[in-house]
Short mmCIF file of C-alpha atoms in Angstrom, two decimals:
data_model
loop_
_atom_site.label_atom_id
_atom_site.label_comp_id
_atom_site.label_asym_id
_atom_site.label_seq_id
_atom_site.Cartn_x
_atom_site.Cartn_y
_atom_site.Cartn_z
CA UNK A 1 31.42 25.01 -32.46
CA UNK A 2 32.79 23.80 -35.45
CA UNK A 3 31.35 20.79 -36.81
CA UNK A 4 33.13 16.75 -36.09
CA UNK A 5 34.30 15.35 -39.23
CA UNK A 6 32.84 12.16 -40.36
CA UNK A 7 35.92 10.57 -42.68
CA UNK A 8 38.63 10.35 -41.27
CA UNK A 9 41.41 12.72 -42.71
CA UNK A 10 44.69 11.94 -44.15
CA UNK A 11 47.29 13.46 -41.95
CA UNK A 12 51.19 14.17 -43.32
CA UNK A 13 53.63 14.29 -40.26
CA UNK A 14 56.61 17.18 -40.12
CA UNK A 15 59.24 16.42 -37.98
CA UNK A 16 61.47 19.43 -37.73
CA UNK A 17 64.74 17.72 -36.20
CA UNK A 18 66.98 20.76 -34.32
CA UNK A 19 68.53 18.17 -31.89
CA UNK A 20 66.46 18.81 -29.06
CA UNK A 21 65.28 15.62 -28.53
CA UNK A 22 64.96 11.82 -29.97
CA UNK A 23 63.48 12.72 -33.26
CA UNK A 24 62.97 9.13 -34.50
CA UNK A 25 61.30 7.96 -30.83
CA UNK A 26 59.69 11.35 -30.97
CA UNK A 27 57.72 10.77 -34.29
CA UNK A 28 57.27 6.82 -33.72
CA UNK A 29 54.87 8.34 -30.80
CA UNK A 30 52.99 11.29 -33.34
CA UNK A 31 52.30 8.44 -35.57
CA UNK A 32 49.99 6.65 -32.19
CA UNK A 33 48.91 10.34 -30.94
CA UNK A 34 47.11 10.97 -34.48
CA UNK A 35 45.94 7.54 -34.75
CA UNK A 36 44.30 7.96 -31.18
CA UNK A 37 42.84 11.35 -32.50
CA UNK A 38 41.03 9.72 -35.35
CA UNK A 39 43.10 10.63 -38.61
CA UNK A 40 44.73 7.92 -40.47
CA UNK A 41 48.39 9.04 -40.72
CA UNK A 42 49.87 9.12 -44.61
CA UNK A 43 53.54 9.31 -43.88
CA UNK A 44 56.46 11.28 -42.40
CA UNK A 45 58.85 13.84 -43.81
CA UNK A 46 61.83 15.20 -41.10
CA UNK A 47 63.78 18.31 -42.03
CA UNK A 48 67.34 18.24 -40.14
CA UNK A 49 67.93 21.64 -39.00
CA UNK A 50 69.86 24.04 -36.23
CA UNK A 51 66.72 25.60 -35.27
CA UNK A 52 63.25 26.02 -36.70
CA UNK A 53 62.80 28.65 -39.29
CA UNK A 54 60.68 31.69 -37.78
CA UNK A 55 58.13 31.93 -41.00
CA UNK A 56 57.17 28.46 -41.52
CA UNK A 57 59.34 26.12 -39.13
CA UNK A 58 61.08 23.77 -41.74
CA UNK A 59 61.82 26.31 -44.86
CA UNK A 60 60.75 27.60 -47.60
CA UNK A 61 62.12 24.75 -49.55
CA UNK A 62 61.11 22.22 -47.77
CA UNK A 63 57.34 23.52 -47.04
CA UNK A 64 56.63 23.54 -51.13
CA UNK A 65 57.64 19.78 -51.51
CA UNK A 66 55.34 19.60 -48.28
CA UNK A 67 52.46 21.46 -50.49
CA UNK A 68 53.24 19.28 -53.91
CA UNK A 69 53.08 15.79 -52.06
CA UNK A 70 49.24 17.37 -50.23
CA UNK A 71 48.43 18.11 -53.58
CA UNK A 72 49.71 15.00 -55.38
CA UNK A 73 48.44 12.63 -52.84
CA UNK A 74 45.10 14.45 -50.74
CA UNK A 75 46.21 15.01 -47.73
CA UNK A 76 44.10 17.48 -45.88
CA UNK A 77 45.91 17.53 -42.53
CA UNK A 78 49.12 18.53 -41.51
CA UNK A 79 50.70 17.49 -38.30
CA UNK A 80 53.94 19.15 -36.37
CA UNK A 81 55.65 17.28 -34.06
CA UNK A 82 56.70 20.46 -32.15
CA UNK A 83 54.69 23.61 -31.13
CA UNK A 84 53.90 26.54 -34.25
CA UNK A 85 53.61 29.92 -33.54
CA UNK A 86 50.91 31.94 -34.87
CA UNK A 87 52.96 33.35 -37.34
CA UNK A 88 54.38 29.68 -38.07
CA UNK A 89 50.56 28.45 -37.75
CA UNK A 90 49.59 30.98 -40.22
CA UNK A 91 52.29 30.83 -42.95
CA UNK A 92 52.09 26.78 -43.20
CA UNK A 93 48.18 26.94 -44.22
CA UNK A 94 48.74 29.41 -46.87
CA UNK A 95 51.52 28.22 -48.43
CA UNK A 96 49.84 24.66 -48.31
CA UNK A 97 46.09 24.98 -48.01
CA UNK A 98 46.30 22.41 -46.01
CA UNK A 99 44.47 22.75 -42.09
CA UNK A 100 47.88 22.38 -39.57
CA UNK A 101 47.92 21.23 -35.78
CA UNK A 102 51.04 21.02 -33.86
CA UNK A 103 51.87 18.71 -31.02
CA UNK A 104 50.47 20.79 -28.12
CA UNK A 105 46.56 21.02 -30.02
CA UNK A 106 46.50 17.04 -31.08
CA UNK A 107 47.55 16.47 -27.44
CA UNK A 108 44.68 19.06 -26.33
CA UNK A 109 42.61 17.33 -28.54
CA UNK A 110 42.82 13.74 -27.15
CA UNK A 111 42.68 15.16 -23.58
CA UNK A 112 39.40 17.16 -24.47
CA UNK A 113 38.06 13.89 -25.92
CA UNK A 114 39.21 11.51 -23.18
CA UNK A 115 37.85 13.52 -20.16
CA UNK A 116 34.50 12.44 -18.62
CA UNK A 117 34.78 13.39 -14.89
CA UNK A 118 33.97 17.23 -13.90
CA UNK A 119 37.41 17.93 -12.83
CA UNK A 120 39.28 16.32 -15.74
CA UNK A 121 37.11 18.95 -18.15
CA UNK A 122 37.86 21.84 -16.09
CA UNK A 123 41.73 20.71 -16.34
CA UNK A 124 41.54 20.28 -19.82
CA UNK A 125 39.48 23.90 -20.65
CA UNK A 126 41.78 25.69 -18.47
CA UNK A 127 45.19 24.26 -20.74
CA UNK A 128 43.63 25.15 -23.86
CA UNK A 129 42.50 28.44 -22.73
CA UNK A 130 46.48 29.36 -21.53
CA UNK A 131 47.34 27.44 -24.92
CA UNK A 132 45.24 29.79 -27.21
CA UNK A 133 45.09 33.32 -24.93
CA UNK A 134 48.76 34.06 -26.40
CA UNK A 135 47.59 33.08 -30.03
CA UNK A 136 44.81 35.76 -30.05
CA UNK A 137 45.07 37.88 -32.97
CA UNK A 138 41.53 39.07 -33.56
CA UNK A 139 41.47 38.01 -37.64
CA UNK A 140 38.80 35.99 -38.16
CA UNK A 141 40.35 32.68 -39.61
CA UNK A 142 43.73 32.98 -37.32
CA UNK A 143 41.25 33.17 -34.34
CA UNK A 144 38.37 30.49 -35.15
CA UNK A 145 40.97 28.38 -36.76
CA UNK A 146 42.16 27.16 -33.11
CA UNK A 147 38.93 25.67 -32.26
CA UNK A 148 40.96 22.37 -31.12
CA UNK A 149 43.11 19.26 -32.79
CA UNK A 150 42.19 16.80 -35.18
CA UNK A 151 38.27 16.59 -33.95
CA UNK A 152 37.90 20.60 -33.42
CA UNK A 153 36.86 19.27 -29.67
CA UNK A 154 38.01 22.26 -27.92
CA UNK A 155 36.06 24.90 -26.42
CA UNK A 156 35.04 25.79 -29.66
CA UNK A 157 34.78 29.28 -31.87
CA UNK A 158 32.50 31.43 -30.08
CA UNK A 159 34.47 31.42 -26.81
CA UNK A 160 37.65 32.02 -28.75
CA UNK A 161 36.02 35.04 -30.75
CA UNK A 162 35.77 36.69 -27.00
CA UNK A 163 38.29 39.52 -26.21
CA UNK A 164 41.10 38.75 -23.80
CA UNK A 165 39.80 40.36 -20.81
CA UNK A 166 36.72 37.41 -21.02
CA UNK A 167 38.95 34.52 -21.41
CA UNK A 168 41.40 35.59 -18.26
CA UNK A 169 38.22 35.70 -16.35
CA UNK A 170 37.29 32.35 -17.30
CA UNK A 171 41.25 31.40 -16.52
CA UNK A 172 40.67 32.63 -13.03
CA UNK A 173 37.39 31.01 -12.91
CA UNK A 174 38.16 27.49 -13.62
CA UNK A 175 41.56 28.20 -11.76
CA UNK A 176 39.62 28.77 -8.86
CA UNK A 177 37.57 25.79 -9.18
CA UNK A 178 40.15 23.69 -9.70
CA UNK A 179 41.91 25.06 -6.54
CA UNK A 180 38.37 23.72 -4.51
CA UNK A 181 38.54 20.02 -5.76
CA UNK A 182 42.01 20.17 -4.49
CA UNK A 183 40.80 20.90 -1.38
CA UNK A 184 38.53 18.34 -1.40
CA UNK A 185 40.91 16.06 -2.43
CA UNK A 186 42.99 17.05 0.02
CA UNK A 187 40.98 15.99 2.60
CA UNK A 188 40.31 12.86 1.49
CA UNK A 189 43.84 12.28 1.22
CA UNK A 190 44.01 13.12 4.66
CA UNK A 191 41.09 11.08 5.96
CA UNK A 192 42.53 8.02 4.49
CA UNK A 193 45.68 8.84 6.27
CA UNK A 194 44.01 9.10 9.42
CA UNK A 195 42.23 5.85 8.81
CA UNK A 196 45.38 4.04 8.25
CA UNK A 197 44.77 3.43 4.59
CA UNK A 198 47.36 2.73 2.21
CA UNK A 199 47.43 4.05 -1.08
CA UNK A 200 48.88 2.15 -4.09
CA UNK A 201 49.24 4.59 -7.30
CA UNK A 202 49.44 3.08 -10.94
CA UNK A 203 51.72 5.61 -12.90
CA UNK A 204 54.00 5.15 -15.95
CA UNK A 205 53.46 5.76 -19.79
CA UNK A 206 50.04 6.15 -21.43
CA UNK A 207 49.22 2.79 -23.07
CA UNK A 208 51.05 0.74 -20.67
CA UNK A 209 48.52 -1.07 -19.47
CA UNK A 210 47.72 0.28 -16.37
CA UNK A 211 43.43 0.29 -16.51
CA UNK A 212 44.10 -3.57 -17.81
CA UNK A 213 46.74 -4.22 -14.99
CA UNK A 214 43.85 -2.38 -11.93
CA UNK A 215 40.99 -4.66 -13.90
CA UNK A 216 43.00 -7.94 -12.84
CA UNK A 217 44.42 -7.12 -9.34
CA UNK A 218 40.86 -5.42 -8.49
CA UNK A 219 37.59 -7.38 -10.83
CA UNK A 220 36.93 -3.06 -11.94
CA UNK A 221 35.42 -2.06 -14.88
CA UNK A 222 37.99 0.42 -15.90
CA UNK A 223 37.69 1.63 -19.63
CA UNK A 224 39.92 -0.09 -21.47
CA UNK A 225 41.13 0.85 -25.37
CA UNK A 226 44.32 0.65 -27.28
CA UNK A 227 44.58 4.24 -27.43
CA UNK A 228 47.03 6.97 -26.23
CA UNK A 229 45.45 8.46 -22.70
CA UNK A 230 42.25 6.25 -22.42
CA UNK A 231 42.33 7.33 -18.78
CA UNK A 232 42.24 10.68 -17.86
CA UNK A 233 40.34 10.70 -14.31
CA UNK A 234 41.71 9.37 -11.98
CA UNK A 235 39.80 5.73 -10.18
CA UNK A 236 40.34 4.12 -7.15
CA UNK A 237 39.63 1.03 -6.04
CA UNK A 238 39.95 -1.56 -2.95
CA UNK A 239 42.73 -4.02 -3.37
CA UNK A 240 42.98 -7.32 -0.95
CA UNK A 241 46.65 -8.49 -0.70
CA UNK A 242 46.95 -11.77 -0.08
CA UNK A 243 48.19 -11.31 3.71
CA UNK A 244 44.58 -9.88 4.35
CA UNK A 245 45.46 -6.46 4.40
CA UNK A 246 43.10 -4.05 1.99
CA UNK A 247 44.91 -1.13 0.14
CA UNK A 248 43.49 1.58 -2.00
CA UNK A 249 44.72 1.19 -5.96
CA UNK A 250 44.55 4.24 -7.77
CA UNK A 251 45.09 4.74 -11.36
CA UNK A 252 46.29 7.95 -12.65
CA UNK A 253 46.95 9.55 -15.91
CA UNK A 254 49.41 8.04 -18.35
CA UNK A 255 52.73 9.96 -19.24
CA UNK A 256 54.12 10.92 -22.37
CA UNK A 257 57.75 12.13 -23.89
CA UNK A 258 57.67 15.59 -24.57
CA UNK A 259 54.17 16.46 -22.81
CA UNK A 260 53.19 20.09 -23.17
CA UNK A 261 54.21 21.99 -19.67
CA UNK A 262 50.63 23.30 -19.71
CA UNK A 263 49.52 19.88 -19.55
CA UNK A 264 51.37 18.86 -16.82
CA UNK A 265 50.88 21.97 -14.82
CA UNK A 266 46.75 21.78 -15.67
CA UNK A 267 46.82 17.79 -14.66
CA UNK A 268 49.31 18.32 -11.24
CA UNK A 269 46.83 18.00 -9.08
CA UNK A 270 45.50 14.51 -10.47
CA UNK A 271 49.42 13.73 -11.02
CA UNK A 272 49.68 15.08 -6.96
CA UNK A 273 47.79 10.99 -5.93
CA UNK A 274 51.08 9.60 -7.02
CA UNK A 275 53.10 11.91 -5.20
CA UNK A 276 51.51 11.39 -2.09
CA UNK A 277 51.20 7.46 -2.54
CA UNK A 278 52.93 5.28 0.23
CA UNK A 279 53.52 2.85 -2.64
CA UNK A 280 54.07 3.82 -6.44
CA UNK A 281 54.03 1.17 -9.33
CA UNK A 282 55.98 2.22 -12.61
CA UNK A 283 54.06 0.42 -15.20
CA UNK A 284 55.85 -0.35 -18.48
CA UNK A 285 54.98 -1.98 -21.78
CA UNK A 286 57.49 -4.74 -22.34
CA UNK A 287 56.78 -5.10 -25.51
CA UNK A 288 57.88 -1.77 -26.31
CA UNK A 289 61.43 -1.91 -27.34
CA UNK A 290 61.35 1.88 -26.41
CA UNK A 291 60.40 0.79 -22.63
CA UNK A 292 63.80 1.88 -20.91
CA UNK A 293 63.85 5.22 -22.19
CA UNK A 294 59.69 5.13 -21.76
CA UNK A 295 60.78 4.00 -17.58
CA UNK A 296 63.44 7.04 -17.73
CA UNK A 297 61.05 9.38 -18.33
CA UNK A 298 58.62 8.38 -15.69
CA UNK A 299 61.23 7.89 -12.95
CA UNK A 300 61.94 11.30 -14.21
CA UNK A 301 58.54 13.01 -13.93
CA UNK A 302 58.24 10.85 -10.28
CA UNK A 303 61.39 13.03 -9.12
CA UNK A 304 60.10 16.09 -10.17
CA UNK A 305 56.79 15.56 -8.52
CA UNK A 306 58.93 14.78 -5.36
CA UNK A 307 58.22 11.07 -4.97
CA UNK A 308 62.13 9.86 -3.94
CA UNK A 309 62.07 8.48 0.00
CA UNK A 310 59.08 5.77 -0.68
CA UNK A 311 58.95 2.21 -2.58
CA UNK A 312 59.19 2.53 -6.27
CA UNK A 313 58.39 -0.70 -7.98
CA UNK A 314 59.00 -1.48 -11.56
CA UNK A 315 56.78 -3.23 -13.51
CA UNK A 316 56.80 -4.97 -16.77
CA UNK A 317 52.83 -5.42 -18.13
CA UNK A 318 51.69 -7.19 -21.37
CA UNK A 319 55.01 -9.98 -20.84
CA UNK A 320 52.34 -12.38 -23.00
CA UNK A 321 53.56 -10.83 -26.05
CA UNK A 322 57.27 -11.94 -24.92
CA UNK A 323 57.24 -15.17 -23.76
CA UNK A 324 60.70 -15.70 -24.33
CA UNK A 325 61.22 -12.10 -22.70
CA UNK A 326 64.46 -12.11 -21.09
CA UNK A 327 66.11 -8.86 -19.00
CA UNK A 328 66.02 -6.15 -20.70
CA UNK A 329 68.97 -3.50 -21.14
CA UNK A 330 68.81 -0.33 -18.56
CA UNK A 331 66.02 -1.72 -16.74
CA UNK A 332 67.27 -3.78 -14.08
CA UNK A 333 65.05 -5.55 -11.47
CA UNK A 334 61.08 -5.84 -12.55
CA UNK A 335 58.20 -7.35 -11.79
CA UNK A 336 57.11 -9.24 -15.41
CA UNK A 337 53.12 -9.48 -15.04
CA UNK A 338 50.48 -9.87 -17.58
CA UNK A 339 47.38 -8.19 -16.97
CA UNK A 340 45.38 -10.49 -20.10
CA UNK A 341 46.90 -13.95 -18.43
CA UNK A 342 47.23 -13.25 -14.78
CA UNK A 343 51.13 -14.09 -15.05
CA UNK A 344 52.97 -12.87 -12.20
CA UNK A 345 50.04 -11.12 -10.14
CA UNK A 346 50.53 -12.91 -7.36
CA UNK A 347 54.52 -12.07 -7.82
CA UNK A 348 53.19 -8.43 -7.87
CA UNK A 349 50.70 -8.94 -5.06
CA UNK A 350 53.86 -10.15 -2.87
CA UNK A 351 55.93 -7.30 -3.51
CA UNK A 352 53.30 -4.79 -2.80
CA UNK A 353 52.38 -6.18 0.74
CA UNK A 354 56.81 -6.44 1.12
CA UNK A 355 56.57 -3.24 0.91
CA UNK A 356 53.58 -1.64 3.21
CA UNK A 357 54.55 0.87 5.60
CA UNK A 358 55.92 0.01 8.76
CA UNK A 359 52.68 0.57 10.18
CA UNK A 360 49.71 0.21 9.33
CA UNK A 361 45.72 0.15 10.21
CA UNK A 362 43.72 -2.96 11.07
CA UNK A 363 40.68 -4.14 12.49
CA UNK A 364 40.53 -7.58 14.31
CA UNK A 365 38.38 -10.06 16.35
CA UNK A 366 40.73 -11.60 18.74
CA UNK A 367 39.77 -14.76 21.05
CA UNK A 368 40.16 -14.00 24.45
CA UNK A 369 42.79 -16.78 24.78
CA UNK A 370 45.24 -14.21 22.71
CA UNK A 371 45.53 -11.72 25.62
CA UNK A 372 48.71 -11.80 25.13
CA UNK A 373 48.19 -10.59 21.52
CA UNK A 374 46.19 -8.15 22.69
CA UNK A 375 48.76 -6.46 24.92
CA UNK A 376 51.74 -6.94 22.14
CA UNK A 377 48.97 -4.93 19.91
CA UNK A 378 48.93 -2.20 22.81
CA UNK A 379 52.52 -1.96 23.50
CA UNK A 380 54.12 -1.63 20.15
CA UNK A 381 50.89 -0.35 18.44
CA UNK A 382 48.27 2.11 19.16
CA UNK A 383 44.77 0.92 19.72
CA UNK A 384 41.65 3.23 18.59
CA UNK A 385 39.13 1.32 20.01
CA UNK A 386 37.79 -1.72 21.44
CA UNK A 387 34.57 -4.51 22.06
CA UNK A 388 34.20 -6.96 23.95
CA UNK A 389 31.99 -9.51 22.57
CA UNK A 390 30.72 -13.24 23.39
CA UNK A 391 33.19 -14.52 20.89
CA UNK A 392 36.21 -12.03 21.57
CA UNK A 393 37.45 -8.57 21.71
CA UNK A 394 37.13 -6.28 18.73
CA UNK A 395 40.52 -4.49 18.30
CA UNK A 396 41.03 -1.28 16.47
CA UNK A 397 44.40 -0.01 15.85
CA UNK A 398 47.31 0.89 14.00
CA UNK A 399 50.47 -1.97 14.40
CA UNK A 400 54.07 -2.50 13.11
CA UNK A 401 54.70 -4.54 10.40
CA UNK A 402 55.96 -7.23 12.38
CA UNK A 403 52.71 -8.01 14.07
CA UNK A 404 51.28 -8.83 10.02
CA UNK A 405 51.34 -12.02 10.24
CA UNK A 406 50.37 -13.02 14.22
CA UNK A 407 46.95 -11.11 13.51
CA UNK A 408 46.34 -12.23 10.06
CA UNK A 409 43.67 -14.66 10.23
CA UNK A 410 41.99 -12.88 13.01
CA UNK A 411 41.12 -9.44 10.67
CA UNK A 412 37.24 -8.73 10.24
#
């Protein structure tokens, strides 16, 4: 594997702008990305075109003012906020002498940094493998050269200098292993379905917050860093609402505009615990002024991972930094919470137990004076099991939402 740089390099950013997408909100978020893989960006240059040129993306022209200002100014990293070919890849370097990642490998890069759980490494080899088994040319510097992003953290040159037929077994390999912790997780999904408990899922945009926002609500000891992706894996963790009832708070991978397909398709099992949620939080940074489009684009990836039919809620984290904040355009109604202050937890505490499925599972000590409890708990319930005891009966079951609060201060 190629050896970590120590200094951190000067990176110039290309933003080829065909129209495609937001090129200013696109290149506001390269600037973070590098930052969060350890370069120290220099500055910015966007080329307005109909489509990227096929040799070196922005032009002739425009990639030898892009090899004076490396010269004039030592930069020794360029960055393209789009994905290079090989030929693309290959042409920029020569013409500039200058090492060149594009979105997709900085993005690989921070993933194959951030991932500390078994799973999230297998997800992360397995997109970088489908990333680079297309880019195989077998000539020396065009095949070690893709040894990751920014840090060279990916799976390094001497599995890339392996033929093609090696690296589609390892595909299959860590496809397949994948395909068991699914299982797995499956199951567990199931189980706590079975045992009547209610999941909670933090999603929204990477850096919103949402490690700092489980922290509060749950006294964890998330990782928290102002970085892009700090939380890969996903964690779960108990959460009391203040009615008495316990739910399960899981925090899941941040989103991003623009993230690679391979990334999303590698990470869709992780990204499957908000999908199957009973309750999702969208968690936005309101101190963003990009957060509407930011909320867009997660309401968007929600759709497409099938989450319409069950209670979105909308949440506006790190408020502290707005005191003043008022509504803000194209978001509409929000929960405004601050995970550093506490402000509006309880507000968001409220809203999640409003919003608990109709029925759910709980496990009492009732006095035998409540009988008649008892019975309204068999009748429009469904009781697993029960104890009699010298101080009561021990009650089991699953009940309707209306039954909340008659059995509140009776759960064990």
């Amino acid at each position: 594997m190629v050896e970590n740089r120590t200094a951190r390099e000067k990176a110039l950013l290309v933003e080829p702008d065909t129209g495609e997408w937001d090129a200013e909100a696109s290149l506001a978020e390269l600037y973070d990305l590098v930052r969060s893989a350890g370069a120290e960006p220099f500055g910015a240059v966007t080329q307005t075109r109909p489509a990227p040129d096929a040799a070196t993306c922005v032009g002739s022209g425009m990639i030898k003012r892009i090899a004076g200002s490396c010269r004039e100014y030592g930069i020794n990293l360029l960055v393209f906020d789009c994905e290079l070919s090989p030929t693309q890849l290959r042409n920029v370097e020569k013409e500039t002498g200058v090492r060149t990642v594009d979105r997709t490998m900085l993005i690989l890069d921070i993933f194959a940094d951030r991932a500390k759980s078994r799973e999230g490494r297998l997800q992360v080899e397995l997109a970088e493998l489908k990333y680079m088994l297309p880019r195989l040319s077998g000539k020396g510097r065009q095949l070690s050269r893709l040894g990751g992003g920014i840090g060279t953290r990916g799976p390094g040159e001497s599995r890339l200098e392996t033929d093609r037929r090696r690296i589609r077994r390892r595909i299959n390999l860590l496809s397949g292993k994948l395909e068991n912790l699914k299982k797995r997780r499956d199951l567990t999904a199931d189980r706590r379905r079975k045992d009547g408990i209610v999941t909670v899922a933090l999603v929204g945009y990477t850096n919103a917050g949402k490690s700092s926002l489980m922290n509060a609500l749950t006294g964890a000891d998330v990782s928290v860093d102002n970085r892009l992706f700090e939380t890969l894996d996903p964690t779960a963790r108990a959460l009391r609402l203040p009615g008495g009832e316990s739910v399960m708070l899981i925090d899941t991978v941040g989103f991003l505009r623009r993230l690679p397909h391979r990334l999303i398709e590698a990470f869709q099992s992780t990204l499957e615990q908000a999908a199957t949620a009973d309750i999702i939080l969208n968690i936005c940074d309101a101190s963003n002024s990009d957060a509407p489009s930011q909320l867009n684009i997660t309401r968007s990836l929600l759709a497409d991972l099938g989450c319409e039919g069950r209670p979105i809620l909308t949440v506006l984290n790190k408020c502290d930094l707005l005191p003043r904040i008022g509504t803000l355009p194209m978001i509409g109604r929000a929960i405004r919470v601050s995970a550093k202050t506490g402000e509006g937890l309880d507000e968001l505490l409220n809203a999640i137990e409003d919003n608990l499925p109709e029925y759910r599972r709980v496990r009492v000590l009732l006095p035998f004076s409540l009988s008649g409890l008892a019975e309204q708990i068999r009748t429009t319930g469904a009781v697993e099991s029960e104890e009699f005891t010298d101080r009561g009966r021990i009650l089991t079951a699953r009940i309707p939402a209306s039954l909340a609060a008659a059995v509140r201060d009776y759960l064990i």
